Short mmCIF file of C-alpha atoms in Angstrom, two decimals:
data_model
loop_
_atom_site.label_atom_id
_atom_site.label_comp_id
_atom_site.label_asym_id
_atom_site.label_seq_id
_atom_site.Cartn_x
_atom_site.Cartn_y
_atom_site.Cartn_z
CA MET A 5 52.08 131.61 125.81
CA VAL A 6 54.29 131.18 128.53
CA GLN A 7 57.60 130.05 128.02
CA ILE A 8 60.98 129.56 130.38
CA GLU A 9 64.19 129.73 127.64
CA ARG A 10 67.83 129.31 127.93
CA PRO A 11 70.09 131.64 126.61
CA SER A 12 71.21 131.96 122.69
CA ALA A 13 54.96 116.52 128.18
CA GLU A 14 52.36 113.16 126.72
CA LYS A 15 50.35 110.76 128.37
CA THR A 16 47.06 110.34 126.55
CA LEU A 17 46.21 113.84 125.00
CA PRO A 18 42.84 115.03 126.37
CA PRO A 19 40.09 115.40 123.85
CA ASP A 20 40.75 118.82 121.12
CA THR A 21 37.40 120.94 121.48
CA SER A 22 39.20 122.93 119.21
CA PRO A 23 37.59 123.04 115.54
CA THR A 24 41.76 123.79 114.14
CA PRO A 25 44.81 123.39 115.79
CA ARG A 26 45.76 127.01 115.91
CA ASN A 27 47.06 128.51 119.29
CA SER A 28 48.42 131.59 121.38
CA ILE A 29 51.12 131.73 122.84
CA GLY A 30 53.00 133.52 125.54
CA GLN A 31 56.25 132.80 127.08
CA THR A 32 58.78 132.15 130.03
CA GLU A 33 62.08 132.36 129.11
CA MET A 34 65.73 132.28 130.90
CA PRO A 35 68.70 133.90 130.04
CA PRO A 36 71.15 132.64 127.18
CA PRO A 37 74.01 131.17 128.01
CA GLY A 38 76.79 133.20 127.87
CA ASP A 39 75.02 136.05 129.41
CA SER A 40 76.00 136.84 132.97
CA HIS A 41 73.58 136.01 135.73
CA GLU A 42 72.73 134.52 138.97
CA SER A 43 69.52 131.27 139.14
CA LEU A 44 66.03 133.17 139.08
CA PRO A 45 64.68 135.33 138.08
CA PRO A 46 67.03 135.74 134.69
CA ARG A 47 69.33 138.60 135.43
CA SER A 48 71.28 137.94 131.78
CA HIS A 49 72.14 140.95 129.08
CA SER A 50 73.41 140.20 125.72
CA GLU A 51 75.85 143.55 124.35
CA GLU A 52 73.67 143.79 121.41
CA ASP A 53 70.70 145.34 124.11
CA GLU A 54 73.59 148.21 125.05
CA LYS A 55 72.52 151.71 123.13
CA PRO A 56 75.01 154.38 123.71
CA LEU A 57 73.32 157.41 125.56
CA HIS A 58 72.43 160.24 123.99
CA ASN A 59 72.27 163.83 124.94
CA GLY A 60 70.46 165.95 122.89
CA ASN A 61 69.52 168.79 125.32
CA ASN A 62 71.16 172.09 124.33
CA ASP A 63 72.86 174.00 127.54
CA SER A 64 72.66 177.65 127.57
CA ASP A 65 75.34 180.01 129.11
CA GLY A 66 75.04 183.74 128.80
CA GLY A 67 72.54 183.27 125.94
CA GLU A 68 74.61 181.34 124.45
CA SER A 69 74.20 177.20 123.72
CA ALA A 70 76.01 174.67 122.36
CA GLN A 71 74.77 170.87 121.34
CA LYS A 72 76.78 168.18 123.29
CA GLY A 73 78.03 165.11 121.32
CA PRO A 74 77.40 161.81 122.15
CA PRO A 75 79.82 160.48 125.34
CA PRO A 76 82.12 157.66 124.25
CA PRO A 77 81.27 154.23 124.51
CA VAL A 78 81.63 152.44 127.72
CA GLY A 79 81.83 148.49 129.40
CA PHE A 80 78.44 147.18 129.99
CA TRP A 81 78.68 147.33 133.61
CA ASP A 82 79.92 150.94 134.03
CA SER A 83 78.32 152.44 136.38
CA SER A 84 76.34 155.04 134.07
CA LEU A 85 74.57 152.10 132.64
CA ARG A 86 72.72 151.05 135.89
CA ASP A 87 69.48 152.42 135.38
CA THR A 88 69.37 151.26 132.34
CA ARG A 89 70.37 147.93 132.88
CA LYS A 90 67.95 147.90 135.58
CA SER A 91 65.40 148.76 132.73
CA VAL A 92 66.15 146.68 130.42
CA MET A 93 65.97 143.77 132.41
CA LEU A 94 62.62 144.97 133.24
CA LEU A 95 61.33 145.16 130.10
CA TRP A 96 62.76 141.73 128.88
CA ALA A 97 61.23 140.05 132.06
CA ARG A 98 57.82 141.47 131.16
CA THR A 99 57.94 140.88 127.22
CA MET A 100 54.36 139.18 126.55
CA VAL A 101 52.40 138.80 123.67
CA ASP A 102 48.38 137.90 122.88
CA PHE A 103 47.58 135.12 120.54
CA ASP A 104 43.91 134.66 121.12
CA SER A 105 41.54 135.32 118.46
CA ARG A 106 44.64 136.41 116.21
CA VAL A 107 44.60 132.99 113.73
CA ALA A 108 41.83 132.10 110.84
CA PRO A 109 39.13 131.72 111.81
CA TYR A 110 38.62 133.56 114.97
CA GLN A 111 40.13 137.07 113.82
CA ASN A 112 36.34 138.52 114.61
CA VAL A 113 35.93 137.12 118.18
CA GLU A 114 37.04 139.67 120.83
CA PRO A 115 39.48 138.14 122.35
CA LEU A 116 39.08 137.96 126.48
CA VAL A 117 40.81 134.73 127.93
CA GLY A 118 44.41 136.06 126.12
CA PRO A 119 44.49 139.30 127.33
CA PHE A 120 43.39 138.69 130.58
CA ILE A 121 46.44 135.82 130.95
CA GLN A 122 48.56 139.25 129.54
CA GLN A 123 47.32 140.83 132.68
CA MET A 124 47.83 139.00 135.28
CA THR A 125 51.74 138.05 134.19
CA SER A 126 52.35 140.95 133.69
CA LYS A 127 50.98 141.75 137.67
CA GLN A 128 53.19 138.64 138.52
CA ARG A 129 56.31 140.01 137.14
CA GLU A 130 56.27 143.28 139.24
CA SER A 131 56.08 140.98 142.36
CA PRO A 132 59.32 141.59 144.99
CA GLU A 133 59.52 137.59 144.85
CA PRO A 134 61.81 135.89 142.49
CA GLN A 135 59.91 134.98 139.44
CA LEU A 136 60.64 133.69 135.91
CA GLY A 137 61.41 135.40 132.62
CA TYR A 138 59.34 136.08 130.17
CA ILE A 139 59.52 136.26 126.56
CA ASN A 140 56.93 136.71 123.69
CA ARG A 141 56.49 134.53 120.36
CA GLY A 142 53.83 135.09 118.10
CA PRO A 143 51.98 132.64 115.93
CA GLU A 144 53.97 133.41 112.90
CA PHE A 145 57.57 132.89 115.14
CA PHE A 146 56.19 129.09 114.94
CA ASP A 147 54.18 129.69 111.61
CA ASN A 148 50.82 129.07 113.23
CA ASP A 149 51.68 125.57 113.52
CA PRO A 150 51.03 124.46 117.44
CA LEU A 151 53.17 121.37 117.18
CA ALA A 152 56.12 123.33 116.56
CA VAL A 153 55.44 124.68 119.93
CA ARG A 154 56.46 121.96 121.03
CA ARG A 155 59.39 121.07 119.29
CA TYR A 156 60.89 124.41 119.99
CA ILE A 157 60.67 123.05 123.53
CA TYR A 158 61.61 119.75 123.01
CA ASN A 159 65.08 121.21 120.91
CA GLU A 160 65.74 123.68 124.25
CA GLY A 161 64.75 126.55 122.50
CA ALA A 162 62.71 127.78 126.09
CA TRP A 163 62.51 125.55 129.41
CA ALA A 164 58.28 125.55 128.92
CA ALA A 165 55.61 126.57 127.50
CA MET A 166 52.01 127.87 128.45
CA LEU A 167 49.99 127.76 124.80
CA ILE A 168 47.08 129.66 124.64
CA ASN A 169 44.53 128.24 122.00
CA ALA A 170 43.57 130.66 119.14
CA ASN A 171 40.06 129.52 120.33
CA ALA A 172 39.88 129.74 123.34
CA THR A 173 37.69 132.97 124.07
CA ALA A 174 35.54 131.71 120.89
CA LEU A 175 34.85 127.97 122.77
CA LEU A 176 34.40 129.67 125.84
CA ARG A 177 31.72 132.27 124.83
CA ALA A 178 30.27 129.51 122.61
CA ALA A 179 30.29 127.08 125.46
CA VAL A 180 28.27 129.56 127.48
CA GLU A 181 25.32 130.64 125.08
CA THR A 182 24.39 127.33 123.88
CA GLY A 183 24.70 125.83 127.13
CA ASN A 184 27.80 123.27 126.26
CA ALA A 185 27.82 120.39 128.66
CA SER A 186 30.79 118.54 126.33
CA TYR A 187 32.81 121.55 127.25
CA SER A 188 36.57 121.19 128.96
CA PRO A 189 38.21 124.62 130.75
CA ILE A 190 41.49 122.67 130.16
CA GLY A 191 41.24 123.09 126.36
CA ALA A 192 41.80 126.62 126.55
CA CYS A 193 45.41 126.65 127.02
CA GLN A 194 48.36 124.02 127.14
CA LEU A 195 51.74 123.64 129.62
CA ILE A 196 54.09 122.46 127.41
CA TYR A 197 57.85 121.05 129.10
CA ASN A 198 60.78 118.26 128.72
CA GLN A 199 61.09 116.97 132.06
CA ALA A 200 64.27 114.52 131.44
CA ARG A 201 66.28 117.88 130.04
CA ASP A 202 66.79 118.12 133.85
CA GLU A 203 64.55 117.13 136.42
CA THR A 204 65.74 118.70 139.33
CA VAL A 205 65.35 122.51 137.75
CA TYR A 206 61.68 121.97 136.71
CA ALA A 207 60.64 120.62 140.57
CA ASP A 208 63.17 123.49 142.20
CA TYR A 209 62.42 126.06 140.00
CA ILE A 210 59.94 126.00 136.72
CA LEU A 211 56.90 124.12 137.77
CA PRO A 212 56.49 124.85 141.38
CA ARG A 213 55.94 128.96 140.08
CA LEU A 214 53.60 127.71 136.23
CA GLN A 215 51.85 125.57 138.87
CA GLN A 216 51.09 128.97 141.08
CA LEU A 217 50.24 130.73 138.25
CA GLU A 218 48.04 128.45 136.43
CA THR A 219 45.74 128.23 139.81
CA SER A 220 46.03 132.33 139.86
CA LEU A 221 45.02 132.30 136.22
CA SER A 222 42.27 129.83 136.79
CA SER A 223 40.36 131.01 140.24
CA THR A 224 41.10 134.68 139.21
CA PHE A 225 39.59 134.39 135.39
CA GLY A 226 36.68 131.89 136.70
CA GLU A 227 35.95 134.54 139.28
CA MET A 228 35.95 137.38 136.80
CA TRP A 229 34.34 135.68 134.20
CA SER A 230 31.26 134.23 136.36
CA ARG A 231 30.18 138.07 137.38
CA GLN A 232 30.17 138.53 134.04
CA VAL A 233 28.06 135.67 132.64
CA LEU A 234 25.86 136.16 135.65
CA SER A 235 25.14 139.66 135.31
CA ASN A 236 23.94 138.94 131.62
CA ASN A 237 19.86 138.92 131.99
CA SER A 238 19.69 137.70 127.88
CA LEU A 239 21.65 133.86 129.01
CA PRO A 240 18.94 132.22 130.58
CA ARG A 241 20.10 129.81 133.70
CA ASN A 242 18.37 127.02 132.64
CA THR A 243 21.24 126.93 129.52
CA LEU A 244 24.13 127.85 132.17
CA SER A 245 22.47 125.50 134.43
CA ARG A 246 23.96 122.21 131.55
CA ALA A 247 27.69 123.72 131.60
CA PRO A 248 28.62 125.60 134.65
CA GLN A 249 32.49 124.27 134.40
CA ALA A 250 31.91 127.05 131.19
CA VAL A 251 31.26 129.94 134.02
CA ASN A 252 33.77 128.72 136.93
CA PRO A 253 36.65 127.96 136.23
CA GLY A 254 36.00 129.00 132.74
CA ILE A 255 39.78 127.83 131.81
CA GLY A 256 42.38 125.33 132.46
CA PHE A 257 45.24 124.01 131.13
CA SER A 258 46.21 120.50 129.66
CA THR A 259 49.80 119.08 130.61
CA TYR A 260 51.95 117.83 127.91
CA ASN A 261 55.23 116.39 129.43
CA LEU A 262 57.42 115.65 125.98
CA ARG A 263 59.99 113.59 127.90
CA PRO A 264 58.70 112.31 131.49
CA PHE A 265 62.12 111.63 133.71
CA GLU A 266 61.23 107.96 134.08
CA PRO A 267 61.41 105.43 136.20
CA PRO A 268 62.61 107.34 138.83
CA ALA A 269 65.63 104.15 139.42
CA THR A 270 67.34 106.13 136.28
CA THR A 271 68.34 109.25 138.65
CA PRO A 272 71.66 107.64 139.85
CA SER A 273 72.50 107.14 136.43
CA VAL A 274 72.48 110.46 135.43
CA SER A 275 74.14 111.95 138.72
CA ILE A 276 74.86 110.61 141.84
CA GLY A 277 76.18 106.88 140.11
CA LEU A 278 78.39 108.35 138.05
CA ILE A 279 80.76 109.64 141.00
CA TYR A 280 81.61 105.60 141.43
CA LEU A 281 82.85 106.34 137.67
CA ILE A 282 85.28 108.16 138.99
CA ILE A 283 86.40 106.49 141.91
CA ILE A 284 86.84 103.21 139.59
CA ALA A 285 89.04 104.82 137.02
CA PHE A 286 90.91 106.92 139.81
CA PHE A 287 91.86 103.83 142.08
CA SER A 288 92.59 101.57 138.84
CA PHE A 289 95.57 103.06 139.46
CA THR A 290 96.77 101.80 142.82
CA PHE A 291 95.20 98.69 141.99
CA PHE A 292 97.53 97.88 138.67
CA LEU A 293 100.07 99.71 139.69
CA PRO A 294 102.01 97.05 142.03
CA ILE A 295 101.18 94.59 139.07
CA HIS A 296 103.04 97.03 136.48
CA THR A 297 106.00 97.00 138.84
CA LYS A 298 106.86 93.67 138.24
CA TYR A 299 108.19 94.48 134.79
CA ILE A 300 110.78 96.48 136.10
CA ILE A 301 112.21 94.97 139.31
CA PRO A 302 114.39 92.04 138.50
CA GLN A 303 113.09 89.10 140.38
CA GLY A 304 114.64 86.50 138.19
CA HIS A 305 113.98 88.31 135.02
CA ALA A 306 115.82 90.79 133.44
CA PRO A 307 113.88 94.41 133.93
CA LEU A 308 111.75 95.49 130.83
CA LYS A 309 112.60 98.46 129.03
CA PHE A 310 110.63 101.33 130.28
CA ARG A 311 109.54 102.75 127.13
CA GLN A 312 107.73 99.36 126.35
CA LEU A 313 106.26 99.42 129.74
CA ILE A 314 104.87 102.48 128.97
CA VAL A 315 102.99 101.29 126.13
CA TRP A 316 102.13 98.30 128.12
CA ARG A 317 100.79 100.63 131.37
CA TRP A 318 98.58 102.08 128.51
CA LEU A 319 97.10 99.61 126.72
CA ALA A 320 96.79 97.59 130.33
CA THR A 321 94.76 100.90 131.63
CA ILE A 322 92.28 101.37 128.05
CA VAL A 323 91.37 97.80 128.41
CA ALA A 324 90.81 97.71 131.66
CA TYR A 325 88.93 100.93 131.53
CA LEU A 326 86.83 98.65 128.99
CA PHE A 327 85.70 96.20 131.31
CA LEU A 328 84.96 97.86 134.25
CA SER A 329 82.38 100.73 132.21
CA PHE A 330 80.57 97.78 131.05
CA GLY A 331 80.43 96.23 134.69
CA TYR A 332 78.66 99.62 136.00
CA SER A 333 76.66 100.09 132.63
CA LEU A 334 75.17 96.50 133.39
CA VAL A 335 73.58 98.17 136.56
CA SER A 336 71.10 100.21 135.07
CA LEU A 337 70.42 97.08 133.69
CA ALA A 338 70.11 95.83 136.55
CA PHE A 339 67.14 98.21 138.10
CA LYS A 340 65.59 97.93 134.81
CA ILE A 341 65.95 100.98 133.26
CA SER A 342 64.93 100.29 129.32
CA PHE A 343 67.11 100.37 126.77
CA THR A 344 64.85 99.01 124.00
CA ALA A 345 62.23 101.41 123.96
CA PRO A 346 61.79 102.97 120.64
CA PRO A 347 62.78 106.82 119.75
CA ALA A 348 59.10 109.39 119.42
CA PRO A 349 58.74 112.39 116.98
CA HIS A 350 60.09 115.52 118.82
CA ASP A 351 56.41 116.79 119.24
CA VAL A 352 54.81 114.02 120.93
CA VAL A 353 54.52 112.85 124.45
CA ALA A 354 56.58 109.46 124.76
CA GLY A 355 57.88 107.80 128.08
CA PRO A 356 59.83 105.78 128.05
CA ALA A 357 61.78 106.08 124.89
CA THR A 358 65.52 105.73 123.97
CA ALA A 359 67.57 107.83 121.37
CA TYR A 360 68.77 104.62 119.10
CA GLY A 361 66.29 101.57 120.29
CA HIS A 362 67.47 98.22 120.59
CA GLY A 363 71.00 99.90 120.34
CA SER A 364 70.78 102.26 123.16
CA PHE A 365 72.88 99.82 125.56
CA PRO A 366 76.02 99.59 123.14
CA VAL A 367 76.21 103.27 122.80
CA TYR A 368 75.28 103.49 126.91
CA TRP A 369 78.35 102.00 127.26
CA MET A 370 80.69 103.00 124.71
CA LEU A 371 79.56 106.27 126.44
CA ASN A 372 80.52 105.37 129.99
CA TYR A 373 83.93 103.86 128.47
CA ILE A 374 85.64 106.91 126.99
CA GLY A 375 84.18 108.97 130.14
CA MET A 376 86.10 106.44 132.08
CA CYS A 377 89.09 106.96 129.85
CA ALA A 378 88.58 110.63 129.97
CA LEU A 379 88.44 110.50 133.69
CA GLY A 380 90.97 108.44 134.86
CA LEU A 381 93.36 108.61 132.13
CA ALA A 382 93.37 112.15 133.87
CA CYS A 383 93.68 110.89 137.37
CA GLU A 384 96.45 108.46 136.34
CA ASN A 385 98.96 111.53 135.13
CA VAL A 386 98.23 113.69 138.10
CA ALA A 387 98.81 110.54 140.72
CA MET A 388 102.15 110.35 139.09
CA ILE A 389 103.14 113.94 139.11
CA ILE A 390 101.98 114.87 143.07
CA GLY A 391 102.32 111.51 144.33
CA GLN A 392 101.75 110.11 147.96
CA PRO A 393 99.38 111.83 149.74
CA TRP A 394 98.69 114.48 147.67
CA THR A 395 96.33 112.30 144.74
CA ALA A 396 93.40 111.90 147.73
CA LEU A 397 93.33 115.65 147.79
CA TRP A 398 92.98 115.42 143.74
CA LEU A 399 90.65 113.20 144.05
CA ILE A 400 88.53 115.59 146.16
CA ALA A 401 88.94 118.48 143.74
CA TRP A 402 88.46 116.19 140.83
CA VAL A 403 85.09 114.60 142.26
CA ILE A 404 83.94 117.99 143.46
CA THR A 405 84.42 119.92 140.20
CA ASN A 406 83.02 117.41 137.76
CA VAL A 407 79.88 117.08 140.14
CA CYS A 408 79.14 120.54 140.41
CA THR A 409 78.81 121.06 136.76
CA SER A 410 76.58 118.28 135.93
CA PHE A 411 74.68 117.27 138.56
CA TYR A 412 73.12 120.90 138.59
CA ASN A 413 72.17 123.12 135.21
CA ILE A 414 75.30 125.39 134.44
CA THR A 415 72.63 127.74 132.26
CA LEU A 416 70.94 128.84 135.72
CA SER A 417 75.03 129.29 137.36
CA PRO A 418 76.86 132.67 137.59
CA ARG A 419 79.18 132.84 134.59
CA PHE A 420 82.25 131.85 136.44
CA PHE A 421 81.24 128.10 136.03
CA TYR A 422 81.14 128.28 132.32
CA TRP A 423 83.94 126.36 132.38
CA GLY A 424 82.28 123.21 133.25
CA TYR A 425 81.01 122.88 129.98
CA ALA A 426 84.39 121.15 128.85
CA TRP A 427 84.83 118.82 132.19
CA PRO A 428 84.21 115.25 131.09
CA LEU A 429 81.46 114.73 133.36
CA HIS A 430 78.94 117.16 132.28
CA HIS A 431 79.16 115.45 128.84
CA ILE A 432 78.81 112.38 130.10
CA VAL A 433 75.49 113.35 132.10
CA GLN A 434 73.90 115.09 129.15
CA GLY A 435 74.69 111.92 126.38
CA SER A 436 73.09 109.67 129.00
CA ARG A 437 70.31 111.84 128.61
CA THR A 438 70.21 111.65 125.22
CA ILE A 439 70.46 107.76 125.20
CA LEU A 440 68.07 107.14 128.22
CA PHE A 441 64.84 109.54 127.47
CA ASP A 442 65.57 110.27 124.06
CA THR A 443 66.30 114.45 124.87
CA LYS A 444 67.85 116.84 122.13
CA SER A 445 71.17 115.28 121.02
CA HIS A 446 74.78 116.66 121.86
CA ILE A 447 75.84 113.14 121.48
CA GLY A 448 78.29 114.53 118.56
CA GLU A 449 80.01 117.33 120.83
CA ASN A 450 79.64 114.44 123.97
CA PHE A 451 82.05 112.02 122.33
CA GLY A 452 84.22 114.48 121.00
CA VAL A 453 84.76 116.36 124.23
CA LEU A 454 85.37 113.32 125.76
CA PHE A 455 87.57 112.00 123.16
CA ALA A 456 89.77 115.36 123.80
CA TRP A 457 90.53 114.30 127.04
CA THR A 458 91.33 110.91 126.24
CA ALA A 459 93.85 112.51 123.80
CA VAL A 460 95.42 114.92 125.70
CA SER A 461 96.12 112.96 128.31
CA THR A 462 97.70 109.65 126.22
CA ALA A 463 99.73 112.27 124.62
CA LEU A 464 100.77 113.57 128.29
CA PHE A 465 101.24 110.07 129.37
CA PRO A 466 104.66 109.10 128.62
CA PHE A 467 106.29 112.11 130.19
CA CYS A 468 104.05 111.68 133.52
CA CYS A 469 105.66 108.27 133.52
CA ALA A 470 109.02 109.00 132.97
CA PHE A 471 108.47 111.85 135.63
CA MET A 472 107.20 109.60 138.56
CA ARG A 473 110.31 107.12 137.34
CA TRP A 474 112.30 109.84 137.60
CA LYS A 475 111.53 110.83 141.01
CA THR A 476 112.14 107.50 142.15
CA GLU A 477 115.83 107.14 140.20
CA LYS A 478 116.39 110.50 142.22
CA GLY A 479 115.79 109.31 145.99
CA LYS A 480 117.74 106.01 145.03
CA ALA A 481 120.37 107.79 143.71
CA SER A 482 120.29 110.74 146.64
CA GLU A 483 120.63 107.73 149.02
CA GLN A 484 123.40 105.77 147.26
CA GLY A 485 124.67 108.86 146.68
CA LYS A 486 125.33 108.80 142.95
CA PRO A 487 124.56 111.89 140.74
CA LYS A 488 121.01 112.40 139.89
CA PRO A 489 119.80 111.26 136.87
CA THR A 490 117.84 113.25 134.17
CA ILE A 491 114.49 113.04 132.82
CA ALA A 492 115.64 112.26 129.30
CA GLN A 493 117.61 109.42 130.64
CA MET A 494 114.43 107.69 131.34
CA PHE A 495 113.61 107.18 128.18
CA ARG A 496 116.94 105.67 126.92
CA GLN A 497 116.69 102.71 129.69
#
């Protein structure tokens, strides 16, 4: 199985031609999060892989020899480890294992499909063009259970898996020898992935390269296998004519997309549409500020105490976010995005599927609500501190930093962008994918980070209000030639 893995697919299943559900797997893996790398190919490396250099050579000088001791440890990026880093990364990317004919009852069959795919992927990795990283997992890693491979992909252990069935060679040989007209080449291998995890990454990086690999494997294997079969005079030609598909291409791939990204109208709900969530939250400050100031401008009434004004402003903002987020969430319903499809087992292809069935929309609304609180209260505080005209610059920076760390997968980005794991919009996007597509759930973490942003912004809110009031009063005092007030005096008003 070829597996593309992070650091640390089913329309109708085709008829199963294997007598037992036993598979062979080779995997393509992407670097673990926390490792420093660029997009593709993987360039990550963990400190556990570092090995000290030992020099066991004896130097002789005038007939005398002295044993050198090991040099002191150095950092990962030390120049003396340059060749070692390249070697280890290359070996990491080349790891591949063959499971064909290694699971009962096929151990006595001479494997052909597995070793061939292993050889082809090794040649591909030697290409100067960017390639996916590969790692091996034996059948024992999945307890000899092919469905465990699907669960592994669903749980984001890898980006995709190319699984070679344990009976691939056995069924192929039997089809040629007996002329089995029902033999299906796509029963030899499986391609498993989870598109809803990040449709952009799959479309741009993973699927094009895996499809190229599939095409290359099928065509090259078919050419090699047909030559072997046709050169075997013991095989009657009329037998071969009954199963031409077993002669060429011989093998193919069944594709299983565990969670399809559909319908396409869902795209704005996990990407560009969320920009409006930031903008609406930001402009609520300028929308409601003139209304709030009516409490402190004495026009036929006494001004409201400043401390109570702070409470009013916070409550009014939070309640406004509740209704604004509800209106935003209804837009997804207007585009007929499913919020009622039941969740599905992790090893089954399901689309559409939601995480909470009929309860998905309330959870989706609450995610947008808490997300708007996290995004909006931060905007309120900054706007009160920096004032005009700098608030526009803040909005641009806030939108860009949130978008680049949520619409694009941080796992495939340089480590510099890992601060994005703490940004609010990243967790809104990740939580929305869980709710709308029933992907692996990080919903507790998502709500936790958003609540943390809301709590910190709430704690700073009174001080930011006092700072804005202090700037206003200081300006008035300067114009009137009066002593400038202090921020502490603002809370006593």
